[in-house]
Amino acid sequence: MTYCVGLMVDSGLVFMSDTRTNAGIDNVSTVRKMKTWDVPGERFLCLLSAGNLATTQATVSLLDERMVAPSERQPSILSQPSMFQTAKLIGETVKEVISGNAQGGQIAESVFSATFIFGGQIKGGRPRLFMIYPEGNFIEAGADNPFFQIGEHKYGRPIIVRTYDPQMSLEDCAKLLIVSFDSTLKSNLSVGLPIDMQFYETDSLAKGYRRRFDQKDEYYTTISEGWSNALRSAFDALPAFER
Amino acid sequence: MTYCVGLMVDSGLVFMSDTRTNAGIDNVSTVRKMKTWDVPGERFLCLLSAGNLATTQATVSLLDERMVAPSERQPSILSQPSMFQTAKLIGETVKEVISGNAQGGQIAESVFSATFIFGGQIKGGRPRLFMIYPEGNFIEAGADNPFFQIGEHKYGRPIIVRTYDPQMSLEDCAKLLIVSFDSTLKSNLSVGLPIDMQFYETDSLAKGYRRRFDQKDEYYTTISEGWSNALRSAFDALPAFER
């Protein structure tokens, strides 16, 4: 399993992803599920992935290779005119990887399934955030659905739904997502530390602040421990039930 | 879907269940998923059910009919010597219903699947709480796992994990479960109001306080609206993230 979130606020985008990957409960590894590309002053792109690791890595590699190998330069992830076209390219690449594996191999396509959160900004456009499905199609975030989650999304959803505000600072988004991730980590062993976080500030057209939170991270442990007490106080503050 | 919780504290047991049942998103009804039996001074039993409605209703009907029809009186739910034996009887009944439907009918047994939370107390024993699987086997709650959830359990789990305390009053359990149910209702359309709640007080050997919370229930709406604010204050009280 996996847990990734992409969150859109007025001041920018915040991406967070865990790093646990497993093939069975007794075969656990750590892998970065966040990939960024940037051309300062022109564009910033961030891609989070959940699902079959071979599919997500092949997709990222294809997007990368097409960028660097001159002969295959045509559908380059850095040469698309808009975020929409870039999302479309990623969708087509995922679809290609999945159908390539499915042909002549295992029949069940679901085994190779992968879902992505993709966001960023290209000069001339506004920051945009998408969720890309294994079928290659995608949906976009807006005022009514300002965030996407992929992977084990249920445990960490209520806190985002109740606390999200489009005027939050990126720092508050970081705090919110850490609470959401911590709730998920406490409930599902297949989501694990370290956690990668990436900020993108609206109109900066550059890679923003990035941080990895691991087991020893002081802020992470403060939030993780503090949240139980804070929640307990919030609970105590609610009116008592009377028969 | 469904959401039911059985919670064990020192002072007793609290059961809560939603009432939404659906066959497809366009075929929604309300049904009570909580069934109680009691013989004052001797025993109190409560059964919560999730899964195929035909299976859960047939199971409850069989347990009931065997109780009232003299010729089939043998395995009566009210004549078992212990909670363990009663859980075993329920497990056998579920298994019988599922295999009865599966024979000569549809092959996929999972379609008829159902899971139960069962708790109560019989004179001479302590209060006990079980989760009964469609296979007929079951597990029991203890100090390390003092509650069971069935159905859509993920959204409402973190708040129980972080707030549960064995010394809570039954009233505090009610408040906690309403928060947990409200988080679930806000996230999954297939879990819905009204909500049924049943208290059992340790060693009372009688049916305790019971309440149904519907859309207009004042306490439910107070908690539902108050929790967003309380959560927001708790969140604000956590130390801010700094780059």
CSV table of C-alpha atoms in Angstrom, one decimal:
chain,number,residue,atom,x,y,z
A,1,MET,CA,0.0,0.0,0.0
A,2,THR,CA,0.9,3.7,-0.1
A,3,TYR,CA,-0.4,7.0,1.0
A,4,CYS,CA,0.1,10.2,-1.0
A,5,VAL,CA,-1.7,13.5,-0.9
A,6,GLY,CA,-1.6,16.5,-3.2
A,7,LEU,CA,-3.2,19.6,-1.7
A,8,MET,CA,-4.0,22.9,-3.4
A,9,VAL,CA,-4.3,26.2,-1.5
A,10,ASP,CA,-4.2,29.8,-2.7
A,11,SER,CA,-0.6,30.2,-2.0
A,12,GLY,CA,0.5,27.0,-3.7
A,13,LEU,CA,0.7,23.3,-3.7
A,14,VAL,CA,1.9,20.8,-1.1
A,15,PHE,CA,2.8,17.2,-2.0
A,16,MET,CA,3.4,14.4,0.5
A,17,SER,CA,4.2,10.8,0.0
A,18,ASP,CA,5.2,7.8,2.2
A,19,THR,CA,8.0,5.5,1.1
A,20,ARG,CA,6.9,2.0,2.0
A,21,THR,CA,6.6,-0.6,-0.6
A,22,ASN,CA,5.9,-4.3,-0.1
A,23,ALA,CA,5.5,-7.5,-1.9
A,24,GLY,CA,3.8,-9.4,0.8
A,25,ILE,CA,4.0,-8.5,4.5
A,26,ASP,CA,7.4,-10.1,4.8
A,27,ASN,CA,9.0,-8.3,1.9
A,28,VAL,CA,9.2,-4.6,2.8
A,29,SER,CA,11.4,-1.9,1.2
A,30,THR,CA,11.7,1.9,1.1
A,31,VAL,CA,11.3,3.7,-2.1
A,32,ARG,CA,10.7,7.4,-3.0
A,33,LYS,CA,7.2,7.8,-4.6
A,34,MET,CA,7.7,11.5,-5.4
A,35,LYS,CA,9.4,12.7,-8.6
A,36,THR,CA,9.9,16.3,-9.6
A,37,TRP,CA,11.0,18.1,-12.8
A,38,ASP,CA,11.7,21.7,-13.1
A,39,VAL,CA,13.0,24.4,-15.4
A,40,PRO,CA,13.5,27.5,-13.2
A,41,GLY,CA,11.4,30.4,-14.5
A,42,GLU,CA,9.4,28.2,-16.8
A,43,ARG,CA,7.8,25.2,-15.1
A,44,PHE,CA,7.7,23.0,-12.0
A,45,LEU,CA,6.1,19.5,-12.1
A,46,CYS,CA,5.6,17.0,-9.3
A,47,LEU,CA,4.3,13.4,-9.7
A,48,LEU,CA,3.3,11.1,-6.8
A,49,SER,CA,2.6,7.4,-7.5
A,50,ALA,CA,0.6,4.6,-5.9
A,51,GLY,CA,0.2,1.0,-7.2
A,52,ASN,CA,2.4,-1.5,-8.9
A,53,LEU,CA,6.0,-0.4,-8.4
A,54,ALA,CA,7.2,-1.8,-11.7
A,55,THR,CA,4.5,0.2,-13.5
A,56,THR,CA,5.1,3.5,-11.6
A,57,GLN,CA,8.9,3.2,-12.1
A,58,ALA,CA,8.6,2.3,-15.8
A,59,THR,CA,6.3,5.3,-16.3
A,60,VAL,CA,8.7,7.7,-14.6
A,61,SER,CA,11.6,6.2,-16.4
A,62,LEU,CA,9.9,6.6,-19.8
A,63,LEU,CA,9.0,10.2,-19.0
A,64,ASP,CA,12.6,10.8,-18.0
A,65,GLU,CA,14.2,8.9,-20.9
A,66,ARG,CA,12.2,10.6,-23.5
A,67,MET,CA,13.4,13.8,-22.1
A,68,VAL,CA,17.1,13.0,-22.3
A,69,ALA,CA,17.5,10.7,-25.3
A,70,PRO,CA,17.5,12.9,-28.4
A,71,SER,CA,16.1,10.3,-30.8
A,72,GLU,CA,13.1,9.8,-28.6
A,73,ARG,CA,12.7,13.4,-27.7
A,74,GLN,CA,9.2,13.9,-29.2
A,75,PRO,CA,6.8,13.5,-26.2
A,76,SER,CA,9.0,15.2,-23.6
A,77,ILE,CA,7.6,15.9,-20.2
A,78,LEU,CA,9.4,19.2,-20.2
A,79,SER,CA,8.2,20.4,-23.7
A,80,GLN,CA,4.4,20.3,-23.2
A,81,PRO,CA,2.7,23.6,-23.6
A,82,SER,CA,0.4,23.2,-20.6
A,83,MET,CA,-0.3,21.3,-17.4
A,84,PHE,CA,-3.3,19.7,-19.1
A,85,GLN,CA,-1.1,18.4,-22.0
A,86,THR,CA,1.5,17.2,-19.5
A,87,ALA,CA,-1.2,15.2,-17.6
A,88,LYS,CA,-2.3,13.8,-20.9
A,89,LEU,CA,1.2,12.7,-21.7
A,90,ILE,CA,1.6,11.0,-18.3
A,91,GLY,CA,-1.8,9.3,-18.8
A,92,GLU,CA,-0.8,8.0,-22.2
A,93,THR,CA,2.5,6.7,-20.8
A,94,VAL,CA,0.9,4.8,-17.9
A,95,LYS,CA,-1.6,3.3,-20.3
A,96,GLU,CA,1.2,2.2,-22.6
A,97,VAL,CA,3.2,0.7,-19.7
A,98,ILE,CA,0.2,-1.3,-18.4
A,99,SER,CA,-0.9,-2.5,-21.8
A,100,GLY,CA,2.7,-3.4,-22.7
A,101,ASN,CA,2.9,-5.6,-19.6
A,102,ALA,CA,-0.5,-7.1,-20.0
A,103,GLN,CA,0.2,-8.2,-23.6
A,104,GLY,CA,1.5,-11.7,-23.8
A,105,GLY,CA,1.9,-11.7,-20.1
A,106,GLN,CA,-0.5,-12.0,-17.2
A,107,ILE,CA,-4.1,-11.3,-18.2
A,108,ALA,CA,-5.2,-9.5,-15.1
A,109,GLU,CA,-4.5,-5.8,-15.8
A,110,SER,CA,-5.3,-4.8,-12.3
A,111,VAL,CA,-2.1,-6.4,-11.1
A,112,PHE,CA,-0.2,-3.7,-13.0
A,113,SER,CA,-2.5,-0.9,-12.0
A,114,ALA,CA,-1.1,2.4,-10.9
A,115,THR,CA,-2.6,5.8,-10.0
A,116,PHE,CA,-0.9,9.2,-9.9
A,117,ILE,CA,-1.3,12.6,-8.4
A,118,PHE,CA,0.3,15.2,-10.7
A,119,GLY,CA,0.6,19.0,-10.1
A,120,GLY,CA,2.7,22.0,-10.8
A,121,GLN,CA,2.7,25.2,-12.9
A,122,ILE,CA,3.8,26.1,-16.4
A,123,LYS,CA,4.5,29.8,-17.3
A,124,GLY,CA,1.4,31.4,-18.6
A,125,GLY,CA,-0.9,29.2,-16.7
A,126,ARG,CA,-2.0,28.8,-13.1
A,127,PRO,CA,-1.0,26.0,-10.7
A,128,ARG,CA,-3.0,22.9,-11.4
A,129,LEU,CA,-3.4,19.5,-9.7
A,130,PHE,CA,-4.6,16.3,-11.3
A,131,MET,CA,-5.4,12.7,-10.4
A,132,ILE,CA,-4.4,10.3,-13.2
A,133,TYR,CA,-6.0,6.9,-13.5
A,134,PRO,CA,-4.5,3.7,-14.8
A,135,GLU,CA,-6.7,4.0,-17.8
A,136,GLY,CA,-4.8,7.2,-18.7
A,137,ASN,CA,-7.7,9.6,-18.1
A,138,PHE,CA,-7.6,12.1,-15.3
A,139,ILE,CA,-9.6,14.6,-13.2
A,140,GLU,CA,-8.6,18.0,-11.9
A,141,ALA,CA,-8.7,19.6,-8.5
A,142,GLY,CA,-10.9,22.7,-8.0
A,143,ALA,CA,-12.5,24.8,-5.3
A,144,ASP,CA,-14.9,21.9,-4.4
A,145,ASN,CA,-12.3,19.2,-4.4
A,146,PRO,CA,-9.0,20.9,-3.5
A,147,PHE,CA,-7.0,17.8,-2.7
A,148,PHE,CA,-6.4,14.3,-4.0
A,149,GLN,CA,-5.4,11.2,-2.0
A,150,ILE,CA,-4.1,7.9,-3.5
A,151,GLY,CA,-3.4,4.6,-1.8
A,152,GLU,CA,-4.7,4.1,1.8
A,153,HIS,CA,-6.8,7.3,1.9
A,154,LYS,CA,-9.5,6.5,4.4
A,155,TYR,CA,-7.9,6.9,7.9
A,156,GLY,CA,-6.3,10.2,7.0
A,157,ARG,CA,-9.3,11.8,5.2
A,158,PRO,CA,-11.6,13.1,8.0
A,159,ILE,CA,-8.9,15.5,9.4
A,160,ILE,CA,-8.3,17.0,6.0
A,161,VAL,CA,-12.0,17.4,5.2
A,162,ARG,CA,-12.6,19.1,8.6
A,163,THR,CA,-9.5,21.3,8.7
A,164,TYR,CA,-8.7,22.3,5.1
A,165,ASP,CA,-9.0,26.0,4.3
A,166,PRO,CA,-7.9,27.5,1.0
A,167,GLN,CA,-6.2,30.4,2.8
A,168,MET,CA,-3.9,28.1,4.8
A,169,SER,CA,-0.2,28.8,4.6
A,170,LEU,CA,2.0,26.0,3.1
A,171,GLU,CA,3.4,25.5,6.6
A,172,ASP,CA,-0.1,24.9,8.0
A,173,CYS,CA,-0.6,22.4,5.1
A,174,ALA,CA,2.5,20.6,6.2
A,175,LYS,CA,1.2,20.3,9.7
A,176,LEU,CA,-2.2,19.1,8.5
A,177,LEU,CA,-0.7,16.5,6.2
A,178,ILE,CA,1.6,15.2,8.9
A,179,VAL,CA,-1.4,14.7,11.2
A,180,SER,CA,-3.2,12.9,8.3
A,181,PHE,CA,-0.2,10.7,7.6
A,182,ASP,CA,0.4,9.9,11.2
A,183,SER,CA,-3.2,8.7,11.6
A,184,THR,CA,-2.7,6.5,8.6
A,185,LEU,CA,0.7,5.2,9.7
A,186,LYS,CA,-0.8,4.3,13.1
A,187,SER,CA,-3.5,2.2,11.4
A,188,ASN,CA,-1.9,0.5,8.4
A,189,LEU,CA,1.5,-1.2,8.5
A,190,SER,CA,1.9,-0.9,4.8
A,191,VAL,CA,2.2,2.9,5.0
A,192,GLY,CA,5.6,3.9,6.5
A,193,LEU,CA,8.1,6.5,7.3
A,194,PRO,CA,10.1,8.3,6.0
A,195,ILE,CA,7.7,10.8,4.4
A,196,ASP,CA,8.7,13.1,1.6
A,197,MET,CA,7.2,16.6,1.3
A,198,GLN,CA,7.5,19.1,-1.4
A,199,PHE,CA,6.2,22.7,-1.5
A,200,TYR,CA,5.4,24.7,-4.6
A,201,GLU,CA,4.7,28.4,-4.2
A,202,THR,CA,2.2,29.9,-6.7
A,203,ASP,CA,4.0,31.7,-9.6
A,204,SER,CA,7.5,30.9,-8.3
A,205,LEU,CA,8.0,28.6,-11.3
A,206,ALA,CA,10.8,26.9,-9.3
A,207,LYS,CA,11.3,23.9,-7.1
A,208,GLY,CA,10.2,24.9,-3.6
A,209,TYR,CA,11.2,23.8,-0.2
A,210,ARG,CA,11.6,20.0,0.2
A,211,ARG,CA,11.9,17.9,3.3
A,212,ARG,CA,12.1,14.2,4.3
A,213,PHE,CA,10.6,13.3,7.7
A,214,ASP,CA,12.1,10.1,9.2
A,215,GLN,CA,11.7,8.3,12.5
A,216,LYS,CA,14.0,10.7,14.3
A,217,ASP,CA,12.5,13.9,12.9
A,218,GLU,CA,11.8,16.1,15.9
A,219,TYR,CA,8.9,17.9,14.4
A,220,TYR,CA,7.2,14.7,13.2
A,221,THR,CA,7.4,13.1,16.7
A,222,THR,CA,6.2,16.3,18.4
A,223,ILE,CA,3.1,16.3,16.2
A,224,SER,CA,2.5,12.6,16.5
A,225,GLU,CA,2.7,12.7,20.3
A,226,GLY,CA,1.0,16.1,20.6
A,227,TRP,CA,-2.0,15.2,18.4
A,228,SER,CA,-3.2,12.5,20.8
A,229,ASN,CA,-3.3,15.0,23.7
A,230,ALA,CA,-4.8,17.7,21.5
A,231,LEU,CA,-7.5,15.4,20.3
A,232,ARG,CA,-8.2,14.3,23.8
A,233,SER,CA,-8.7,17.9,24.9
A,234,ALA,CA,-10.9,18.6,21.9
A,235,PHE,CA,-13.0,15.6,22.8
A,236,ASP,CA,-13.2,16.6,26.4
A,237,ALA,CA,-14.3,20.1,25.4
A,238,LEU,CA,-17.4,18.7,23.6
A,239,PRO,CA,-20.6,18.7,25.6
A,240,ALA,CA,-21.1,15.4,27.5
A,241,PHE,CA,-23.8,12.9,26.6
A,242,GLU,CA,-26.7,12.8,29.0
A,243,ARG,CA,-29.3,10.0,29.1
B,1,MET,CA,-22.0,-0.8,3.5
B,2,THR,CA,-22.5,-0.5,7.2
B,3,TYR,CA,-20.7,0.8,10.3
B,4,CYS,CA,-21.0,-0.9,13.7
B,5,VAL,CA,-18.9,-0.7,16.8
B,6,GLY,CA,-18.9,-2.7,20.0
B,7,LEU,CA,-16.7,-1.1,22.8
B,8,MET,CA,-15.7,-2.6,26.1
B,9,VAL,CA,-14.9,-0.5,29.1
B,10,ASP,CA,-14.6,-1.3,32.8
B,11,SER,CA,-18.2,-0.1,33.5
B,12,GLY,CA,-19.8,-2.0,30.7
B,13,LEU,CA,-20.3,-2.3,27.0
B,14,VAL,CA,-21.6,0.2,24.4
B,15,PHE,CA,-22.9,-0.9,21.0
B,16,MET,CA,-23.6,1.4,18.1
B,17,SER,CA,-24.8,0.7,14.6
B,18,ASP,CA,-26.0,2.7,11.6
B,19,THR,CA,-29.2,1.7,9.7
B,20,ARG,CA,-28.4,2.2,6.0
B,21,THR,CA,-28.7,-0.7,3.6
B,22,ASN,CA,-28.3,-0.5,-0.1
B,23,ALA,CA,-28.5,-2.7,-3.2
B,24,GLY,CA,-26.7,-0.4,-5.5
B,25,ILE,CA,-26.4,3.4,-5.0
B,26,ASP,CA,-30.0,3.9,-6.2
B,27,ASN,CA,-31.7,1.4,-3.9
B,28,VAL,CA,-31.3,2.6,-0.4
B,29,SER,CA,-33.3,1.6,2.7
B,30,THR,CA,-33.2,1.9,6.5
B,31,VAL,CA,-32.9,-1.2,8.6
B,32,ARG,CA,-32.0,-1.9,12.2
B,33,LYS,CA,-28.8,-3.8,12.4
B,34,MET,CA,-28.9,-4.2,16.2
B,35,LYS,CA,-30.7,-7.1,17.9
B,36,THR,CA,-30.9,-7.7,21.6
B,37,TRP,CA,-32.2,-10.5,23.8
B,38,ASP,CA,-32.5,-10.4,27.6
B,39,VAL,CA,-33.7,-12.4,30.6
B,40,PRO,CA,-33.6,-9.9,33.5
B,41,GLY,CA,-31.3,-11.0,36.2
B,42,GLU,CA,-29.9,-13.8,34.1
B,43,ARG,CA,-28.5,-12.6,30.8
B,44,PHE,CA,-28.2,-9.7,28.3
B,45,LEU,CA,-27.1,-10.3,24.7
B,46,CYS,CA,-26.6,-7.8,21.8
B,47,LEU,CA,-25.8,-8.6,18.2
B,48,LEU,CA,-24.7,-6.1,15.5
B,49,SER,CA,-24.5,-7.2,11.9
B,50,ALA,CA,-22.7,-6.2,8.7
B,51,GLY,CA,-22.8,-7.8,5.3
B,52,ASN,CA,-25.5,-9.4,3.1
B,53,LEU,CA,-28.8,-8.4,4.6
B,54,ALA,CA,-30.5,-11.7,3.7
B,55,THR,CA,-27.8,-13.6,5.6
B,56,THR,CA,-27.9,-11.4,8.6
B,57,GLN,CA,-31.7,-11.4,8.8
B,58,ALA,CA,-31.9,-15.2,8.3
B,59,THR,CA,-29.3,-15.7,11.0
B,60,VAL,CA,-31.3,-13.5,13.5
B,61,SER,CA,-34.6,-15.1,12.5
B,62,LEU,CA,-33.1,-18.6,13.0
B,63,LEU,CA,-31.8,-17.6,16.4
B,64,ASP,CA,-35.2,-16.2,17.3
B,65,GLU,CA,-37.3,-19.0,15.9
B,66,ARG,CA,-35.4,-21.7,17.6
B,67,MET,CA,-36.1,-19.8,20.8
B,68,VAL,CA,-39.8,-19.7,20.4
B,69,ALA,CA,-40.8,-22.8,18.4
B,70,PRO,CA,-40.9,-25.7,20.9
B,71,SER,CA,-40.1,-28.4,18.3
B,72,GLU,CA,-36.9,-26.7,17.3
B,73,ARG,CA,-36.0,-25.4,20.7
B,74,GLN,CA,-32.7,-27.3,21.1
B,75,PRO,CA,-30.1,-24.8,20.3
B,76,SER,CA,-31.8,-21.7,21.8
B,77,ILE,CA,-29.8,-18.5,22.0
B,78,LEU,CA,-31.2,-18.0,25.5
B,79,SER,CA,-30.3,-21.4,26.9
B,80,GLN,CA,-26.6,-21.4,26.4
B,81,PRO,CA,-24.5,-21.7,29.6
B,82,SER,CA,-21.9,-19.1,28.6
B,83,MET,CA,-21.2,-16.2,26.3
B,84,PHE,CA,-18.6,-18.4,24.6
B,85,GLN,CA,-21.2,-21.1,23.8
B,86,THR,CA,-23.6,-18.4,22.6
B,87,ALA,CA,-21.0,-17.0,20.2
B,88,LYS,CA,-20.4,-20.5,19.0
B,89,LEU,CA,-24.1,-21.0,18.4
B,90,ILE,CA,-24.3,-17.8,16.4
B,91,GLY,CA,-21.2,-18.7,14.4
B,92,GLU,CA,-22.7,-22.1,13.5
B,93,THR,CA,-26.0,-20.5,12.5
B,94,VAL,CA,-24.2,-18.0,10.2
B,95,LYS,CA,-22.2,-20.7,8.6
B,96,GLU,CA,-25.4,-22.8,8.1
B,97,VAL,CA,-27.2,-19.9,6.5
B,98,ILE,CA,-24.3,-19.1,4.1
B,99,SER,CA,-23.7,-22.6,3.1
B,100,GLY,CA,-27.5,-23.2,2.7
B,101,ASN,CA,-27.7,-20.3,0.2
B,102,ALA,CA,-24.5,-21.3,-1.5
B,103,GLN,CA,-25.7,-24.9,-2.2
B,104,GLY,CA,-27.4,-25.2,-5.6
B,105,GLY,CA,-27.4,-21.4,-5.9
B,106,GLN,CA,-24.8,-18.9,-6.7
B,107,ILE,CA,-21.3,-20.3,-6.3
B,108,ALA,CA,-19.6,-17.2,-5.0
B,109,GLU,CA,-19.9,-17.6,-1.2
B,110,SER,CA,-18.6,-14.1,-0.6
B,111,VAL,CA,-21.9,-12.6,-1.9
B,112,PHE,CA,-23.7,-14.1,1.1
B,113,SER,CA,-21.0,-13.1,3.5
B,114,ALA,CA,-21.8,-11.4,6.9
B,115,THR,CA,-19.8,-10.4,10.0
B,116,PHE,CA,-21.1,-9.8,13.5
B,117,ILE,CA,-20.2,-8.1,16.7
B,118,PHE,CA,-21.7,-10.0,19.7
B,119,GLY,CA,-21.5,-9.0,23.3
B,120,GLY,CA,-23.3,-9.2,26.7
B,121,GLN,CA,-23.1,-11.0,30.0
B,122,ILE,CA,-24.5,-14.2,31.4
B,123,LYS,CA,-24.9,-14.7,35.2
B,124,GLY,CA,-21.8,-16.3,36.7
B,125,GLY,CA,-19.5,-14.8,34.0
B,126,ARG,CA,-18.0,-11.4,33.1
B,127,PRO,CA,-19.2,-9.2,30.2
B,128,ARG,CA,-17.6,-10.4,27.0
B,129,LEU,CA,-17.4,-9.1,23.5
B,130,PHE,CA,-16.8,-11.1,20.3
B,131,MET,CA,-16.4,-10.6,16.6
B,132,ILE,CA,-17.9,-13.5,14.6
B,133,TYR,CA,-16.7,-14.2,11.1
B,134,PRO,CA,-18.8,-15.6,8.2
B,135,GLU,CA,-16.8,-18.8,8.5
B,136,GLY,CA,-18.4,-19.2,12.0
B,137,ASN,CA,-15.3,-18.7,14.0
B,138,PHE,CA,-14.7,-15.7,16.3
B,139,ILE,CA,-12.3,-13.7,18.3
B,140,GLU,CA,-12.7,-12.0,21.6
B,141,ALA,CA,-12.0,-8.5,22.8
B,142,GLY,CA,-9.5,-8.0,25.6
B,143,ALA,CA,-7.4,-5.3,27.2
B,144,ASP,CA,-5.2,-5.0,24.1
B,145,ASN,CA,-8.1,-4.9,21.6
B,146,PRO,CA,-11.0,-3.5,23.6
B,147,PHE,CA,-13.3,-2.7,20.7
B,148,PHE,CA,-14.5,-4.2,17.4
B,149,GLN,CA,-15.6,-2.4,14.2
B,150,ILE,CA,-17.4,-4.0,11.3
B,151,GLY,CA,-18.3,-2.6,7.9
B,152,GLU,CA,-16.7,0.8,6.9
B,153,HIS,CA,-14.3,0.9,9.8
B,154,LYS,CA,-11.4,3.0,8.5
B,155,TYR,CA,-12.6,6.6,8.7
B,156,GLY,CA,-13.8,6.3,12.2
B,157,ARG,CA,-10.9,4.3,13.6
B,158,PRO,CA,-8.2,6.9,14.4
B,159,ILE,CA,-10.4,8.8,16.9
B,160,ILE,CA,-11.2,5.6,18.8
B,161,VAL,CA,-7.6,4.5,18.9
B,162,ARG,CA,-6.4,7.9,20.2
B,163,THR,CA,-9.2,8.6,22.7
B,164,TYR,CA,-10.2,5.2,24.2
B,165,ASP,CA,-9.6,4.7,27.9
B,166,PRO,CA,-10.9,1.7,29.8
B,167,GLN,CA,-12.0,4.0,32.6
B,168,MET,CA,-14.3,6.0,30.4
B,169,SER,CA,-18.0,6.2,31.5
B,170,LEU,CA,-20.6,4.8,29.2
B,171,GLU,CA,-21.7,8.4,28.4
B,172,ASP,CA,-18.2,9.3,27.3
B,173,CYS,CA,-18.2,6.1,25.1
B,174,ALA,CA,-21.4,7.4,23.5
B,175,LYS,CA,-19.8,10.7,22.8
B,176,LEU,CA,-16.7,9.0,21.3
B,177,LEU,CA,-18.7,6.7,19.1
B,178,ILE,CA,-20.8,9.6,17.8
B,179,VAL,CA,-17.7,11.4,16.7
B,180,SER,CA,-16.4,8.2,15.1
B,181,PHE,CA,-19.8,7.6,13.3
B,182,ASP,CA,-20.0,11.2,12.2
B,183,SER,CA,-16.5,11.1,10.6
B,184,THR,CA,-17.7,7.9,8.8
B,185,LEU,CA,-21.0,9.4,7.7
B,186,LYS,CA,-19.3,12.5,6.3
B,187,SER,CA,-17.0,10.3,4.1
B,188,ASN,CA,-19.2,7.3,3.0
B,189,LEU,CA,-22.7,7.7,1.6
B,190,SER,CA,-23.4,4.1,2.3
B,191,VAL,CA,-23.3,4.6,6.0
B,192,GLY,CA,-26.3,6.7,7.2
B,193,LEU,CA,-28.5,8.0,10.0
B,194,PRO,CA,-30.4,7.1,12.2
B,195,ILE,CA,-27.9,5.5,14.5
B,196,ASP,CA,-28.9,2.9,17.2
B,197,MET,CA,-27.1,2.9,20.6
B,198,GLN,CA,-27.3,0.4,23.4
B,199,PHE,CA,-25.6,0.5,26.8
B,200,TYR,CA,-24.9,-2.5,29.0
B,201,GLU,CA,-23.8,-1.9,32.5
B,202,THR,CA,-21.5,-4.5,34.0
B,203,ASP,CA,-23.3,-7.0,36.3
B,204,SER,CA,-26.7,-5.4,35.7
B,205,LEU,CA,-27.8,-8.5,33.8
B,206,ALA,CA,-30.5,-6.4,32.2
B,207,LYS,CA,-31.1,-4.4,29.1
B,208,GLY,CA,-29.6,-0.9,29.6
B,209,TYR,CA,-30.3,2.5,28.2
B,210,ARG,CA,-31.1,2.5,24.5
B,211,ARG,CA,-31.3,5.5,22.1
B,212,ARG,CA,-31.8,6.2,18.4
B,213,PHE,CA,-30.1,9.3,17.0
B,214,ASP,CA,-31.8,10.6,13.9
B,215,GLN,CA,-31.2,13.7,11.6
B,216,LYS,CA,-33.0,16.0,14.1
B,217,ASP,CA,-31.3,14.7,17.2
B,218,GLU,CA,-30.1,17.8,19.1
B,219,TYR,CA,-27.1,16.1,20.7
B,220,TYR,CA,-26.0,14.5,17.5
B,221,THR,CA,-26.0,17.7,15.6
B,222,THR,CA,-24.2,19.5,18.4
B,223,ILE,CA,-21.4,17.0,18.4
B,224,SER,CA,-21.3,16.9,14.6
B,225,GLU,CA,-21.0,20.7,14.3
B,226,GLY,CA,-18.9,21.1,17.4
B,227,TRP,CA,-16.3,18.5,16.5
B,228,SER,CA,-15.1,20.5,13.4
B,229,ASN,CA,-14.4,23.5,15.6
B,230,ALA,CA,-12.9,21.5,18.4
B,231,LEU,CA,-10.6,19.7,15.8
B,232,ARG,CA,-9.7,23.0,14.3
B,233,SER,CA,-8.7,24.4,17.8
B,234,ALA,CA,-6.8,21.2,18.6
B,235,PHE,CA,-5.0,21.6,15.2
B,236,ASP,CA,-4.2,25.2,15.9
B,237,ALA,CA,-2.8,24.4,19.3
B,238,LEU,CA,-0.1,22.1,17.8
B,239,PRO,CA,3.3,23.7,17.2
B,240,ALA,CA,3.6,25.3,13.7
B,241,PHE,CA,5.8,23.8,11.1
B,242,GLU,CA,8.9,25.8,10.3
B,243,ARG,CA,11.2,25.4,7.3
